[in-house]
Amino acid sequence: MSRSVPGLRRYVICHIVDQPVRPDVPAWDIGDLDGIAETWYDSREAAALVGQTPEARRWFAHGASFI
């Protein structure tokens, strides 16, 4: 679905699967979060325009069903 969004250059989902186990790294306090989505655009202006497209509105609505 993200591939259809004009102006979106890259989309990556990073799944959080475990806490750090090194003693010098504090445990994460992230609540019920299980992943982070990253999006890339050519500019801030391009990012602002993306949300105005029908493709992006469908993508955001779909995301709201599980995010």
Short mmCIF file of N, CA and C in Angstrom, two decimals:
data_model
loop_
_atom_site.label_atom_id
_atom_site.label_comp_id
_atom_site.label_asym_id
_atom_site.label_seq_id
_atom_site.Cartn_x
_atom_site.Cartn_y
_atom_site.Cartn_z
N MET A 1 0.82 -1.19 0.00
CA MET A 1 0.00 0.00 0.00
C MET A 1 0.87 1.26 0.00
N SER A 2 1.97 1.23 0.73
CA SER A 2 2.84 2.41 0.78
C SER A 2 3.46 2.72 -0.57
N ARG A 3 3.66 1.72 -1.40
CA ARG A 3 4.27 1.94 -2.73
C ARG A 3 3.40 2.83 -3.61
N SER A 4 2.12 2.89 -3.33
CA SER A 4 1.23 3.70 -4.17
C SER A 4 1.21 5.18 -3.75
N VAL A 5 1.83 5.53 -2.63
CA VAL A 5 1.79 6.91 -2.12
C VAL A 5 2.81 7.77 -2.86
N PRO A 6 2.34 8.74 -3.65
CA PRO A 6 3.27 9.59 -4.38
C PRO A 6 4.10 10.46 -3.44
N GLY A 7 5.40 10.55 -3.71
CA GLY A 7 6.27 11.38 -2.88
C GLY A 7 6.91 10.65 -1.72
N LEU A 8 6.43 9.47 -1.39
CA LEU A 8 7.04 8.68 -0.32
C LEU A 8 8.25 7.97 -0.91
N ARG A 9 9.43 8.28 -0.41
CA ARG A 9 10.66 7.73 -0.99
C ARG A 9 11.09 6.41 -0.36
N ARG A 10 10.83 6.26 0.93
CA ARG A 10 11.23 5.02 1.61
C ARG A 10 10.34 4.82 2.82
N TYR A 11 10.04 3.55 3.10
CA TYR A 11 9.20 3.20 4.24
C TYR A 11 9.78 1.93 4.86
N VAL A 12 10.13 1.99 6.13
CA VAL A 12 10.74 0.86 6.82
C VAL A 12 10.02 0.65 8.14
N ILE A 13 9.71 -0.59 8.45
CA ILE A 13 9.15 -0.93 9.75
C ILE A 13 10.22 -1.68 10.53
N CYS A 14 10.55 -1.17 11.70
CA CYS A 14 11.55 -1.78 12.58
C CYS A 14 10.81 -2.42 13.74
N HIS A 15 10.87 -3.74 13.82
CA HIS A 15 10.20 -4.47 14.89
C HIS A 15 11.10 -4.54 16.12
N ILE A 16 10.53 -4.26 17.26
CA ILE A 16 11.26 -4.37 18.53
C ILE A 16 10.99 -5.78 19.05
N VAL A 17 12.04 -6.58 19.10
CA VAL A 17 11.85 -7.99 19.47
C VAL A 17 12.40 -8.33 20.85
N ASP A 18 13.25 -7.46 21.40
CA ASP A 18 13.84 -7.79 22.70
C ASP A 18 14.42 -6.53 23.34
N GLN A 19 14.63 -6.59 24.62
CA GLN A 19 15.29 -5.54 25.37
C GLN A 19 16.81 -5.72 25.26
N PRO A 20 17.58 -4.65 25.41
CA PRO A 20 19.04 -4.82 25.45
C PRO A 20 19.43 -5.67 26.66
N VAL A 21 20.45 -6.46 26.52
CA VAL A 21 20.88 -7.33 27.62
C VAL A 21 22.25 -6.95 28.17
N ARG A 22 22.86 -5.92 27.63
CA ARG A 22 24.16 -5.48 28.13
C ARG A 22 23.97 -4.69 29.42
N PRO A 23 24.83 -4.88 30.40
CA PRO A 23 24.68 -4.17 31.68
C PRO A 23 24.85 -2.66 31.56
N ASP A 24 25.55 -2.18 30.53
CA ASP A 24 25.78 -0.74 30.38
C ASP A 24 24.67 -0.04 29.58
N VAL A 25 23.66 -0.81 29.14
CA VAL A 25 22.53 -0.24 28.38
C VAL A 25 21.28 -0.37 29.24
N PRO A 26 20.65 0.74 29.61
CA PRO A 26 19.47 0.66 30.46
C PRO A 26 18.29 0.00 29.72
N ALA A 27 17.41 -0.61 30.48
CA ALA A 27 16.20 -1.22 29.90
C ALA A 27 15.34 -0.12 29.31
N TRP A 28 14.63 -0.45 28.26
CA TRP A 28 13.76 0.52 27.58
C TRP A 28 12.43 0.62 28.28
N ASP A 29 11.94 1.82 28.44
CA ASP A 29 10.60 2.03 28.95
C ASP A 29 9.74 2.56 27.79
N ILE A 30 9.25 1.63 26.97
CA ILE A 30 8.52 2.02 25.76
C ILE A 30 7.06 1.62 25.80
N GLY A 31 6.61 1.14 26.94
CA GLY A 31 5.19 0.77 27.05
C GLY A 31 4.83 -0.40 26.16
N ASP A 32 3.71 -0.31 25.47
CA ASP A 32 3.21 -1.40 24.65
C ASP A 32 3.70 -1.34 23.20
N LEU A 33 4.68 -0.54 22.94
CA LEU A 33 5.20 -0.37 21.59
C LEU A 33 5.90 -1.64 21.12
N ASP A 34 5.63 -2.08 19.89
CA ASP A 34 6.33 -3.26 19.36
C ASP A 34 7.03 -2.99 18.04
N GLY A 35 7.04 -1.74 17.61
CA GLY A 35 7.74 -1.41 16.39
C GLY A 35 7.71 0.08 16.12
N ILE A 36 8.55 0.48 15.17
CA ILE A 36 8.64 1.88 14.77
C ILE A 36 8.61 1.94 13.25
N ALA A 37 7.78 2.80 12.71
CA ALA A 37 7.73 3.00 11.26
C ALA A 37 8.52 4.25 10.91
N GLU A 38 9.38 4.14 9.89
CA GLU A 38 10.16 5.26 9.42
C GLU A 38 9.75 5.58 7.99
N THR A 39 9.59 6.86 7.68
CA THR A 39 9.26 7.28 6.32
C THR A 39 10.24 8.35 5.86
N TRP A 40 10.57 8.34 4.57
CA TRP A 40 11.49 9.32 3.99
C TRP A 40 10.79 10.05 2.85
N TYR A 41 11.09 11.34 2.75
CA TYR A 41 10.57 12.21 1.70
C TYR A 41 11.71 13.06 1.17
N ASP A 42 11.52 13.68 0.02
CA ASP A 42 12.56 14.53 -0.56
C ASP A 42 12.77 15.82 0.22
N SER A 43 11.73 16.30 0.90
CA SER A 43 11.81 17.55 1.66
C SER A 43 10.65 17.61 2.64
N ARG A 44 10.69 18.57 3.53
CA ARG A 44 9.56 18.78 4.45
C ARG A 44 8.31 19.18 3.68
N GLU A 45 8.53 19.98 2.65
CA GLU A 45 7.40 20.40 1.83
C GLU A 45 6.74 19.20 1.14
N ALA A 46 7.57 18.29 0.64
CA ALA A 46 7.04 17.08 -0.01
C ALA A 46 6.27 16.23 1.00
N ALA A 47 6.79 16.13 2.21
CA ALA A 47 6.11 15.35 3.25
C ALA A 47 4.74 15.95 3.56
N ALA A 48 4.66 17.27 3.60
CA ALA A 48 3.38 17.94 3.88
C ALA A 48 2.37 17.69 2.76
N LEU A 49 2.84 17.63 1.53
CA LEU A 49 1.94 17.41 0.40
C LEU A 49 1.45 15.98 0.29
N VAL A 50 2.25 15.03 0.77
CA VAL A 50 1.88 13.62 0.67
C VAL A 50 0.53 13.35 1.33
N GLY A 51 0.31 13.91 2.50
CA GLY A 51 -0.93 13.67 3.24
C GLY A 51 -2.18 14.16 2.54
N GLN A 52 -2.02 14.95 1.51
CA GLN A 52 -3.18 15.47 0.79
C GLN A 52 -3.63 14.57 -0.35
N THR A 53 -2.86 13.50 -0.63
CA THR A 53 -3.22 12.63 -1.75
C THR A 53 -4.22 11.56 -1.31
N PRO A 54 -5.07 11.11 -2.22
CA PRO A 54 -6.01 10.04 -1.87
C PRO A 54 -5.30 8.75 -1.46
N GLU A 55 -4.16 8.46 -2.10
CA GLU A 55 -3.41 7.25 -1.77
C GLU A 55 -2.91 7.29 -0.33
N ALA A 56 -2.40 8.44 0.09
CA ALA A 56 -1.91 8.58 1.46
C ALA A 56 -3.06 8.50 2.46
N ARG A 57 -4.19 9.10 2.13
CA ARG A 57 -5.33 9.04 3.05
C ARG A 57 -5.79 7.60 3.25
N ARG A 58 -5.79 6.79 2.18
CA ARG A 58 -6.15 5.37 2.31
C ARG A 58 -5.10 4.64 3.15
N TRP A 59 -3.83 4.96 2.94
CA TRP A 59 -2.74 4.34 3.68
C TRP A 59 -2.84 4.67 5.17
N PHE A 60 -3.09 5.94 5.49
CA PHE A 60 -3.24 6.35 6.89
C PHE A 60 -4.45 5.68 7.54
N ALA A 61 -5.55 5.59 6.81
CA ALA A 61 -6.76 4.95 7.35
C ALA A 61 -6.50 3.48 7.63
N HIS A 62 -5.77 2.83 6.74
CA HIS A 62 -5.42 1.42 6.96
C HIS A 62 -4.53 1.28 8.20
N GLY A 63 -3.55 2.17 8.34
CA GLY A 63 -2.67 2.13 9.50
C GLY A 63 -3.41 2.31 10.80
N ALA A 64 -4.45 3.12 10.78
CA ALA A 64 -5.23 3.36 12.00
C ALA A 64 -5.93 2.09 12.48
N SER A 65 -6.08 1.10 11.60
CA SER A 65 -6.76 -0.14 12.01
C SER A 65 -5.86 -1.05 12.84
N PHE A 66 -4.53 -0.79 12.86
CA PHE A 66 -3.66 -1.65 13.66
C PHE A 66 -2.59 -0.89 14.43
N ILE A 67 -2.48 0.41 14.22
CA ILE A 67 -1.45 1.18 14.94
C ILE A 67 -2.09 1.81 16.16
#
